[in-house]
Coordinates of C-alpha atoms in Angstrom, one line a residue:
X18 CA -7.1 -27.4 6.5
X19 CA -3.8 -26.5 8.1
X20 CA -3.0 -30.3 8.0
X21 CA -3.3 -30.4 4.2
X22 CA -0.3 -30.1 1.9
X23 CA -0.9 -27.3 -0.6
X24 CA 0.6 -26.5 -4.0
X25 CA 0.4 -23.5 -6.4
X26 CA 2.2 -21.8 -9.2
X27 CA 4.1 -19.0 -7.5
X28 CA 5.3 -17.1 -10.6
X29 CA 3.3 -15.1 -13.1
X30 CA 1.7 -17.2 -15.9
X31 CA 3.4 -16.4 -19.2
X32 CA 6.4 -17.2 -21.2
X33 CA 9.7 -16.7 -19.3
X34 CA 12.9 -18.3 -18.3
X35 CA 11.7 -19.9 -15.1
X36 CA 8.3 -20.9 -13.6
X37 CA 8.1 -22.1 -10.0
X38 CA 5.6 -24.4 -8.2
X39 CA 5.6 -24.2 -4.4
X40 CA 4.5 -27.1 -2.2
X41 CA 4.1 -26.7 1.5
X42 CA 2.9 -28.9 4.3
X43 CA 3.7 -32.1 6.3
X44 CA 3.7 -34.2 3.1
X45 CA 5.5 -31.6 0.9
X46 CA 8.6 -33.8 0.6
X47 CA 6.5 -36.9 -0.1
X48 CA 4.4 -35.2 -2.8
X49 CA 7.6 -33.8 -4.4
X50 CA 9.3 -37.3 -4.3
X51 CA 6.4 -38.8 -6.2
X52 CA 6.8 -36.5 -9.2
X53 CA 10.5 -35.6 -9.0
X54 CA 13.5 -37.8 -9.6
X55 CA 17.2 -36.9 -9.1
X56 CA 20.4 -38.9 -9.0
X57 CA 21.7 -36.3 -6.5
X58 CA 19.6 -37.4 -3.6
X59 CA 16.2 -38.2 -2.0
X60 CA 14.1 -35.2 -1.1
X61 CA 12.4 -37.1 1.7
X62 CA 15.7 -37.3 3.7
X63 CA 17.2 -34.0 2.6
X64 CA 18.5 -31.9 5.5
X65 CA 17.0 -28.9 3.8
X66 CA 18.4 -25.8 2.2
X67 CA 19.6 -27.9 -0.7
X68 CA 19.1 -27.7 -4.5
X69 CA 18.6 -30.9 -6.5
X70 CA 18.6 -31.2 -10.3
X71 CA 16.3 -33.8 -11.8
X72 CA 13.2 -34.4 -13.9
X73 CA 9.4 -34.0 -13.2
X74 CA 6.8 -36.5 -14.3
X75 CA 3.2 -37.4 -13.5
X76 CA 3.1 -39.8 -10.5
X77 CA 3.6 -43.4 -11.7
X78 CA 4.6 -42.4 -15.2
X79 CA 8.0 -42.3 -16.8
X80 CA 7.3 -39.6 -19.4
X81 CA 9.2 -36.5 -18.4
X82 CA 7.2 -33.2 -18.2
X83 CA 10.4 -31.1 -17.9
X84 CA 13.8 -30.8 -16.3
X85 CA 13.6 -29.1 -12.9
X86 CA 15.5 -27.8 -9.9
X87 CA 14.0 -28.7 -6.5
X88 CA 14.8 -26.5 -3.5
X89 CA 14.0 -28.1 -0.1
X90 CA 13.3 -26.0 3.0
X91 CA 13.0 -27.9 6.3
X92 CA 10.4 -26.9 8.9
X93 CA 10.4 -24.6 10.9
X94 CA 13.1 -22.7 9.0
X95 CA 10.9 -21.9 5.9
X96 CA 8.6 -19.2 4.7
X97 CA 5.5 -21.0 6.0
X98 CA 7.1 -22.7 9.0
X99 CA 6.4 -26.0 7.3
X100 CA 8.4 -28.3 5.0
X101 CA 8.5 -26.5 1.7
X102 CA 9.6 -27.8 -1.7
X103 CA 9.9 -25.4 -4.7
X104 CA 10.2 -26.9 -8.2
X105 CA 11.6 -24.5 -10.8
X106 CA 11.0 -25.5 -14.4
X107 CA 11.1 -23.7 -17.8
X108 CA 8.6 -20.8 -17.7
X109 CA 6.0 -21.8 -20.2
X110 CA 2.3 -21.7 -19.3
X111 CA 1.7 -25.3 -20.3
X112 CA 4.8 -26.6 -18.6
X113 CA 4.1 -25.1 -15.2
X114 CA 0.5 -26.1 -15.3
X115 CA 1.4 -29.7 -16.0
X116 CA 3.8 -29.7 -13.1
X117 CA 1.1 -28.3 -10.8
X118 CA -1.3 -31.0 -12.0
X119 CA 1.4 -33.6 -11.2
X120 CA 1.7 -32.2 -7.6
X121 CA -2.1 -32.3 -7.2
X122 CA -2.2 -35.8 -8.5
X123 CA 0.5 -36.8 -6.0
X124 CA -1.6 -35.7 -3.0
X125 CA -1.4 -32.0 -2.7
X126 CA -4.4 -29.6 -2.6
X127 CA -4.5 -26.4 -4.6
X128 CA -3.7 -23.5 -2.4
X129 CA -6.2 -20.8 -1.7
X130 CA -5.3 -17.1 -2.3
X131 CA -2.7 -16.0 0.2
X132 CA -2.6 -19.4 1.9
X133 CA 1.2 -19.7 2.0
X134 CA 1.5 -16.4 3.8
X135 CA -1.5 -17.2 6.0
X136 CA 0.3 -20.3 7.2
X137 CA 3.4 -18.2 7.9
X138 CA 1.2 -16.0 10.1
X139 CA -0.6 -18.8 11.8
X140 CA 2.8 -20.5 12.5
X141 CA 4.2 -17.4 14.1
X142 CA 6.6 -16.5 11.3
X143 CA 5.2 -13.0 11.0
X144 CA 2.4 -11.0 12.4
X145 CA -0.6 -9.6 10.5
X146 CA 1.0 -6.2 9.7
X147 CA 4.0 -8.0 8.3
X148 CA 1.7 -10.3 6.3
X149 CA -0.1 -7.3 4.8
X150 CA 3.3 -5.8 3.8
X151 CA 4.1 -8.8 1.6
X152 CA 1.5 -7.8 -1.0
X153 CA 2.7 -4.2 -0.9
X154 CA 6.3 -5.5 -1.6
X155 CA 5.0 -7.3 -4.6
X156 CA 3.0 -4.3 -6.0
X157 CA 5.6 -1.6 -5.1
X158 CA 6.2 0.7 -8.1
X159 CA 8.7 3.2 -6.6
X160 CA 11.7 3.3 -4.3
X161 CA 9.8 4.9 -1.4
X162 CA 6.9 2.5 -1.8
X163 CA 9.4 -0.4 -1.7
X164 CA 11.1 1.0 1.4
X165 CA 7.7 1.3 3.2
X166 CA 6.7 -2.2 2.3
X167 CA 10.1 -3.6 3.2
X168 CA 10.1 -1.9 6.6
X169 CA 6.6 -3.2 7.3
X170 CA 7.7 -6.7 6.3
X171 CA 10.7 -6.4 8.7
X172 CA 8.4 -5.4 11.5
X173 CA 8.7 -1.6 11.8
X174 CA 4.9 -1.0 12.2
X175 CA 4.8 -3.9 14.7
X176 CA 7.6 -2.4 16.8
X177 CA 5.8 1.0 16.9
X178 CA 2.5 -0.6 17.9
X179 CA 4.2 -2.9 20.4
X180 CA 5.9 0.2 22.1
X181 CA 2.5 1.9 22.5
X182 CA 0.9 -1.4 23.7
X183 CA 3.5 -2.0 26.4
X184 CA 3.1 1.6 27.7
X185 CA -0.6 1.2 27.8
X186 CA -0.4 -2.2 29.4
X187 CA 1.8 -0.9 32.2
X188 CA -0.9 1.6 33.2
X189 CA -3.7 -0.8 32.7
X190 CA -2.0 -3.3 34.9
X191 CA -1.4 -0.7 37.6
X192 CA -5.1 0.3 37.6
X193 CA -6.2 -3.4 37.7
X194 CA -3.9 -4.1 40.6
X195 CA -5.1 -1.1 42.5
X196 CA -8.8 -2.1 41.9
X197 CA -8.5 -5.8 42.4
X198 CA -6.3 -5.8 45.6
X199 CA -7.6 -3.0 47.8
X200 CA -6.2 -4.6 50.9
X201 CA -2.6 -4.7 49.6
X202 CA -2.1 -1.0 50.1
X203 CA -1.2 -0.3 46.4
X204 CA -1.0 3.4 45.8
X205 CA -3.5 4.8 43.4
X206 CA -2.2 6.6 40.3
X207 CA -2.4 10.3 40.5
X208 CA -5.0 11.6 37.9
X209 CA -2.7 14.5 36.7
X210 CA 0.2 12.0 36.2
X211 CA -2.1 9.6 34.4
X212 CA -3.5 12.3 32.2
X213 CA 0.0 13.4 31.2
X214 CA 1.2 9.9 30.4
X215 CA -1.9 8.9 28.4
X216 CA -1.8 12.2 26.5
X217 CA 1.8 11.4 25.4
X218 CA 0.7 7.9 24.3
X219 CA -2.2 9.5 22.4
X220 CA 0.1 11.9 20.6
X221 CA 2.4 9.1 19.5
X222 CA -0.6 7.1 18.3
X223 CA -1.8 10.2 16.4
X224 CA 1.6 10.4 14.8
X225 CA 1.3 6.8 13.6
X226 CA -2.2 7.5 12.3
X227 CA -0.9 10.5 10.4
X228 CA 1.3 8.2 8.2
X229 CA -1.7 6.5 6.7
X230 CA -2.6 9.1 4.0
X231 CA 0.9 9.5 2.8
X232 CA 1.5 5.7 2.8
X233 CA -1.7 5.2 0.8
X234 CA -0.4 7.7 -1.8
X235 CA 2.9 5.9 -2.0
X236 CA 1.2 2.5 -2.6
X237 CA -1.7 3.5 -4.8
X238 CA -0.7 6.7 -6.4
X239 CA -3.1 9.6 -6.7
X240 CA -5.8 10.6 -9.3
X241 CA -4.5 13.8 -10.8
X242 CA -6.2 16.3 -13.0
X243 CA -4.4 18.8 -15.1
X244 CA -6.8 21.8 -15.6
X245 CA -6.8 25.3 -16.9
X246 CA -8.2 27.4 -19.6
X247 CA -7.1 26.7 -23.3
X248 CA -3.5 27.2 -24.4
X249 CA -2.0 27.6 -20.9
X250 CA 0.2 24.5 -21.6
X251 CA -1.7 21.7 -20.0
X252 CA -0.9 19.2 -22.8
X253 CA 2.8 20.3 -22.8
X254 CA 2.9 19.6 -19.1
X255 CA 1.3 16.3 -19.6
X256 CA 3.9 15.3 -22.2
X257 CA 6.7 16.6 -20.0
X258 CA 5.5 14.4 -17.1
X259 CA 4.9 11.4 -19.4
X260 CA 8.2 11.7 -21.1
X261 CA 6.6 11.4 -24.5
X262 CA 4.1 13.1 -26.9
X263 CA 1.0 11.8 -25.1
X264 CA -1.3 14.8 -25.8
X265 CA -1.6 16.8 -29.0
X266 CA -0.1 20.3 -28.7
X267 CA -1.1 23.1 -31.1
X268 CA -1.7 26.8 -30.7
X269 CA -5.3 26.3 -31.6
X270 CA -7.6 26.7 -28.6
X271 CA -9.8 23.7 -27.8
X272 CA -7.4 21.1 -29.3
X273 CA -7.9 18.8 -26.3
X274 CA -11.6 17.9 -26.3
X275 CA -11.6 14.7 -24.3
X276 CA -9.7 13.4 -21.3
X277 CA -6.3 12.0 -22.1
X278 CA -5.0 9.7 -19.4
X279 CA -1.5 8.4 -18.5
X280 CA 0.1 7.0 -15.4
X281 CA 3.5 8.5 -14.6
X282 CA 6.1 8.5 -11.9
X283 CA 7.0 12.0 -10.5
X284 CA 10.0 11.0 -8.4
X285 CA 8.7 8.0 -6.5
X286 CA 5.0 9.3 -6.5
X287 CA 2.7 7.6 -9.0
X288 CA 0.3 10.1 -10.6
X289 CA -2.7 8.8 -12.6
X290 CA -2.8 11.8 -14.9
X291 CA -5.7 13.2 -16.8
X292 CA -5.2 16.0 -19.3
X293 CA -8.5 17.7 -19.7
X294 CA -10.3 20.1 -22.1
X295 CA -9.6 23.8 -21.4
X296 CA -12.1 25.5 -19.2
X297 CA -14.0 28.1 -21.2
X298 CA -17.5 28.9 -22.5
X299 CA -17.9 27.5 -26.0
X300 CA -20.5 27.0 -28.6
X301 CA -18.8 23.9 -30.0
X302 CA -20.9 20.9 -28.9
X303 CA -18.0 18.4 -28.8
X304 CA -15.7 20.8 -26.9
X305 CA -18.5 21.7 -24.4
X306 CA -18.9 18.0 -23.6
X307 CA -15.2 17.8 -22.9
X308 CA -15.4 20.9 -20.7
X309 CA -18.2 19.2 -18.8
X310 CA -16.0 16.1 -18.3
X311 CA -13.2 18.3 -17.0
X312 CA -15.5 19.7 -14.3
X313 CA -16.6 16.2 -13.3
X314 CA -12.9 15.1 -13.0
X315 CA -12.1 18.2 -11.0
X316 CA -14.8 17.3 -8.5
X317 CA -13.4 13.8 -7.9
X318 CA -9.7 14.5 -8.2
X319 CA -7.2 13.5 -5.5
X320 CA -4.8 16.2 -6.8
X321 CA -5.3 19.2 -9.1
X322 CA -2.5 20.7 -11.1
X323 CA -4.1 24.0 -12.0
X324 CA -2.1 25.5 -14.9
X325 CA -1.8 29.3 -15.6
X326 CA -0.1 31.2 -18.3
X327 CA 2.7 33.5 -16.9
X328 CA 2.7 35.6 -20.0
X329 CA -0.9 36.7 -19.7
X330 CA -3.0 38.3 -16.9
X331 CA -5.6 36.3 -15.2
X332 CA -8.9 35.9 -17.0
X333 CA -12.4 34.9 -15.7
X334 CA -11.8 31.2 -16.3
X335 CA -8.5 31.4 -14.3
X336 CA -10.3 33.0 -11.4
X337 CA -13.1 30.5 -11.4
X338 CA -10.4 27.7 -11.3
X339 CA -8.7 29.4 -8.4
X340 CA -12.0 29.4 -6.5
X341 CA -12.3 25.7 -7.0
X342 CA -8.9 25.1 -5.4
X343 CA -9.9 26.3 -2.0
X344 CA -9.7 23.5 0.5
X345 CA -8.6 21.0 -2.2
X346 CA -5.3 19.2 -2.6
X347 CA -3.8 21.3 -5.4
X348 CA -0.7 22.9 -6.9
X349 CA -0.9 26.2 -8.9
X350 CA 1.4 25.7 -11.8
X351 CA 2.5 28.9 -13.5
X352 CA 3.7 27.9 -16.9
X353 CA 5.6 29.7 -19.7
X354 CA 7.9 31.6 -17.3
X355 CA 10.4 31.8 -20.2
X356 CA 8.2 34.5 -21.7
X357 CA 7.7 38.1 -20.6
X358 CA 5.7 37.9 -17.3
X359 CA 2.3 39.6 -17.0
X360 CA 0.7 37.3 -14.4
X361 CA 0.0 38.6 -10.9
X362 CA 1.6 35.8 -8.8
X363 CA 0.2 37.3 -5.6
X364 CA -3.4 36.8 -6.9
X365 CA -2.6 33.2 -7.8
X366 CA -1.2 32.6 -4.3
X367 CA -4.4 33.8 -2.6
X368 CA -6.0 30.4 -3.4
X369 CA -3.8 28.9 -0.7
X370 CA -2.2 26.2 -3.0
X371 CA 1.5 26.1 -3.4
X372 CA 2.7 28.1 -6.4
X373 CA 5.3 26.6 -8.7
X374 CA 6.8 28.4 -11.7
X375 CA 7.8 26.2 -14.7
X376 CA 8.6 26.3 -18.4
X377 CA 7.1 23.0 -19.6
X378 CA 8.1 23.6 -23.2
X379 CA 11.7 24.0 -22.2
X380 CA 11.5 21.2 -19.6
X381 CA 12.3 23.4 -16.6
X382 CA 10.8 23.4 -13.1
X383 CA 10.1 19.7 -12.8
X384 CA 12.0 19.3 -9.5
X385 CA 10.1 22.3 -8.0
X386 CA 6.8 20.7 -9.1
X387 CA 7.8 17.4 -7.6
X388 CA 8.6 19.0 -4.2
X389 CA 5.2 20.9 -4.2
X390 CA 3.3 17.7 -5.2
X391 CA 5.0 15.7 -2.4
X392 CA 4.0 18.5 0.1
X393 CA 0.4 18.5 -1.0
X394 CA 0.2 14.7 -1.0
X395 CA 1.5 14.5 2.6
X396 CA 4.8 12.9 1.7
X397 CA 7.1 15.8 3.0
X398 CA 8.7 14.6 6.1
X399 CA 7.3 11.0 5.8
X400 CA 10.0 8.4 6.5
X401 CA 8.9 5.2 4.6
X402 CA 11.4 3.2 6.7
X403 CA 10.0 4.3 10.0
X404 CA 6.9 2.2 9.8
X405 CA 3.6 3.5 8.3
X406 CA 0.1 2.1 8.5
X407 CA -0.4 0.0 5.4
X408 CA -4.1 -0.8 5.1
X409 CA -7.6 0.5 6.0
X410 CA -7.8 -2.4 8.5
X411 CA -4.7 -1.1 10.4
X412 CA -5.9 2.4 10.3
X413 CA -9.3 1.4 11.7
X414 CA -7.7 -0.5 14.6
X415 CA -5.5 2.6 15.3
X416 CA -8.6 4.9 15.3
X417 CA -10.4 2.5 17.7
X418 CA -7.4 2.6 20.0
X419 CA -7.3 6.4 19.8
X420 CA -11.0 6.5 20.7
X421 CA -10.4 4.3 23.8
X422 CA -7.6 6.6 24.9
X423 CA -9.8 9.7 24.3
X424 CA -12.5 8.2 26.4
X425 CA -10.1 7.4 29.2
X426 CA -8.7 10.9 29.2
X427 CA -12.3 12.3 29.2
X428 CA -13.2 10.1 32.2
X429 CA -10.1 11.4 34.1
X430 CA -10.9 15.0 33.3
X431 CA -14.5 14.5 34.6
X432 CA -13.3 12.9 37.8
X433 CA -14.9 9.5 37.1
X434 CA -13.7 6.4 38.9
X435 CA -10.4 4.7 37.9
X436 CA -12.5 1.6 37.1
X437 CA -14.1 3.5 34.3
X438 CA -10.7 4.6 33.0
X439 CA -9.5 1.0 33.1
X440 CA -12.3 -0.2 30.9
X441 CA -11.5 2.5 28.3
X442 CA -7.8 1.5 28.4
X443 CA -8.7 -2.1 27.9
X444 CA -10.7 -1.1 24.7
X445 CA -7.6 0.7 23.4
X446 CA -5.4 -2.3 24.1
X447 CA -7.8 -4.7 22.4
X448 CA -7.7 -2.5 19.3
X449 CA -3.8 -2.5 19.3
X450 CA -3.8 -6.3 19.7
X451 CA -6.1 -6.6 16.7
X452 CA -3.9 -4.4 14.7
X453 CA -0.9 -6.8 15.0
X454 CA -3.2 -9.9 14.8
X455 CA -2.6 -11.1 18.4
X456 CA -6.4 -11.0 18.9
X457 CA -8.3 -11.2 15.6
X458 CA -11.3 -13.0 14.2
X459 CA -11.2 -15.6 11.4
X460 CA -13.3 -13.2 9.4
X461 CA -10.6 -10.6 9.6
X462 CA -7.9 -12.9 8.5
X463 CA -10.0 -14.2 5.7
X464 CA -10.5 -10.7 4.5
X465 CA -6.7 -9.9 4.7
X466 CA -5.5 -13.0 2.8
X467 CA -8.2 -13.2 0.1
X468 CA -6.5 -10.2 -1.5
X469 CA -3.3 -12.2 -2.1
X470 CA -2.4 -14.1 -5.3
X471 CA -2.8 -17.9 -5.1
X472 CA 0.9 -18.6 -5.1
X473 CA 1.7 -16.3 -2.2

C-alpha cells in the first residue's frame, strides 16, 4: 500500500473560504496533472515548493469544477517524504468533494485515517511520539496544551527517551562485552557503581512518567463537580467560571435540581463543569433525585470544587462533604468572603484539600482558585515544553522500562549474576525502543494512526 498514491480532503467539511485536497505518492504529480491545468507551468516537471494558479476538472473533461491553487512539494522534502500536491479550492462541501472524486478518478486511492502521517513516520520524517503529537496539536484548546503538543512534535519527548536509552545502552553493552568475551580481560562492572547509575536512570524515567497525568489533564481537561449544600454559591461560581448566566441563581434553597453542565477554560485548564443540586435531606421528590445524581457525580469526579459559605458555621451536610474529600482531588472553596465571617477555616482545612477564599458574586478570588486547581490537577511545576508523555501507549512503554530497571536493581541487590541483570536491562531497552517506534509491531502503528482524521 505504500506504493499507492493517496488523496483526501484535509480541511474540515463545511462552508469556508478555502478547502484543500492533499495528494501524496509516486504518482502525485501525474494524478494532479490529469485534473489540473495551468498556464503557469507543468506540475510534472515542477522543481517543487511552487504555487500554480489554474482550474480543476474531471479527467478527460473540459468542464471546470473550480479555480484552484496547486502547491507542489518534491520528495523527500515534504510532510510525507513523498511527492505531494495540495489543491486549494473554494471551501464548499460539494466543491471539495468533486475535486476529491476527480483525483480518485485520475488514479489516486482514498487515504485511510492518519495515512499521510503514517507515511511520514515510515519514511523517517518523524518518530512515533512525534506522530502522536500531531493529533494533539490539532485538538489543543489552550496555550499550555499547544506548547506540550508542539514540543512533542519537535521531538522533546524523543530527546528525553533517547538520553535514557543511550545511558542504558552503554551499561548493557558493557555487560554484554564482559559476558561474551571472557578471555579479553574486560573488567566487570562493580555492583555498587552499577546500582548507583541504574538508580539515577530509574529516577529520571520516573520523572518522565510523572508528566503523564498532568499532560492528560492539559489535553483532555478534567471532569469537575461543583458541590455543597444549598445556597452556598455553587451556581454563582458556575456562572463566574462560565462567564455567563449558565445556572439560575435565587435565594430559594433547592433552585438547582438537576445537573447543569458547561465546559470552561480556567487559565489554560479545561474544566468540564457540573453544577449540582445542593446536598441536603429533602422530602421533595424531584430535588431528592437531583441530590442522588450529585452523589453519583461526586463518586466519579476527576476534581471536586467543594463550596462552603464563609458567613455561616459548618452544618452537618458541610461536614459530610468534607469527609468525602479525603484522598480525592479537590479544592475547598470558601465563598461569600465579602460578608461577615463565621466559618471555622481550620476545620475546613482538616480535610487536606487546598482552601481558597473567594467572593463569587463580586468576581473575586478567581486567580487563587486557578492556582489551587492547577496544584491539585498536577500542573504546578509542569513544563509543557520540556517533553511530556502524550498517550497511554507511551506511558505503558515507560512503565515497562521502569519495571525492567527495577528487576535489574533487585537482581543486583540479591547478588545474582550479571547475565541476569543484562536480561533485565535488555527488557527496559526494548520498551524504550517501542516508545519511540524504533521497534514496534504493525498492530501498534495501526492503533496509533486509526485515531487520526482521514486527511492527516
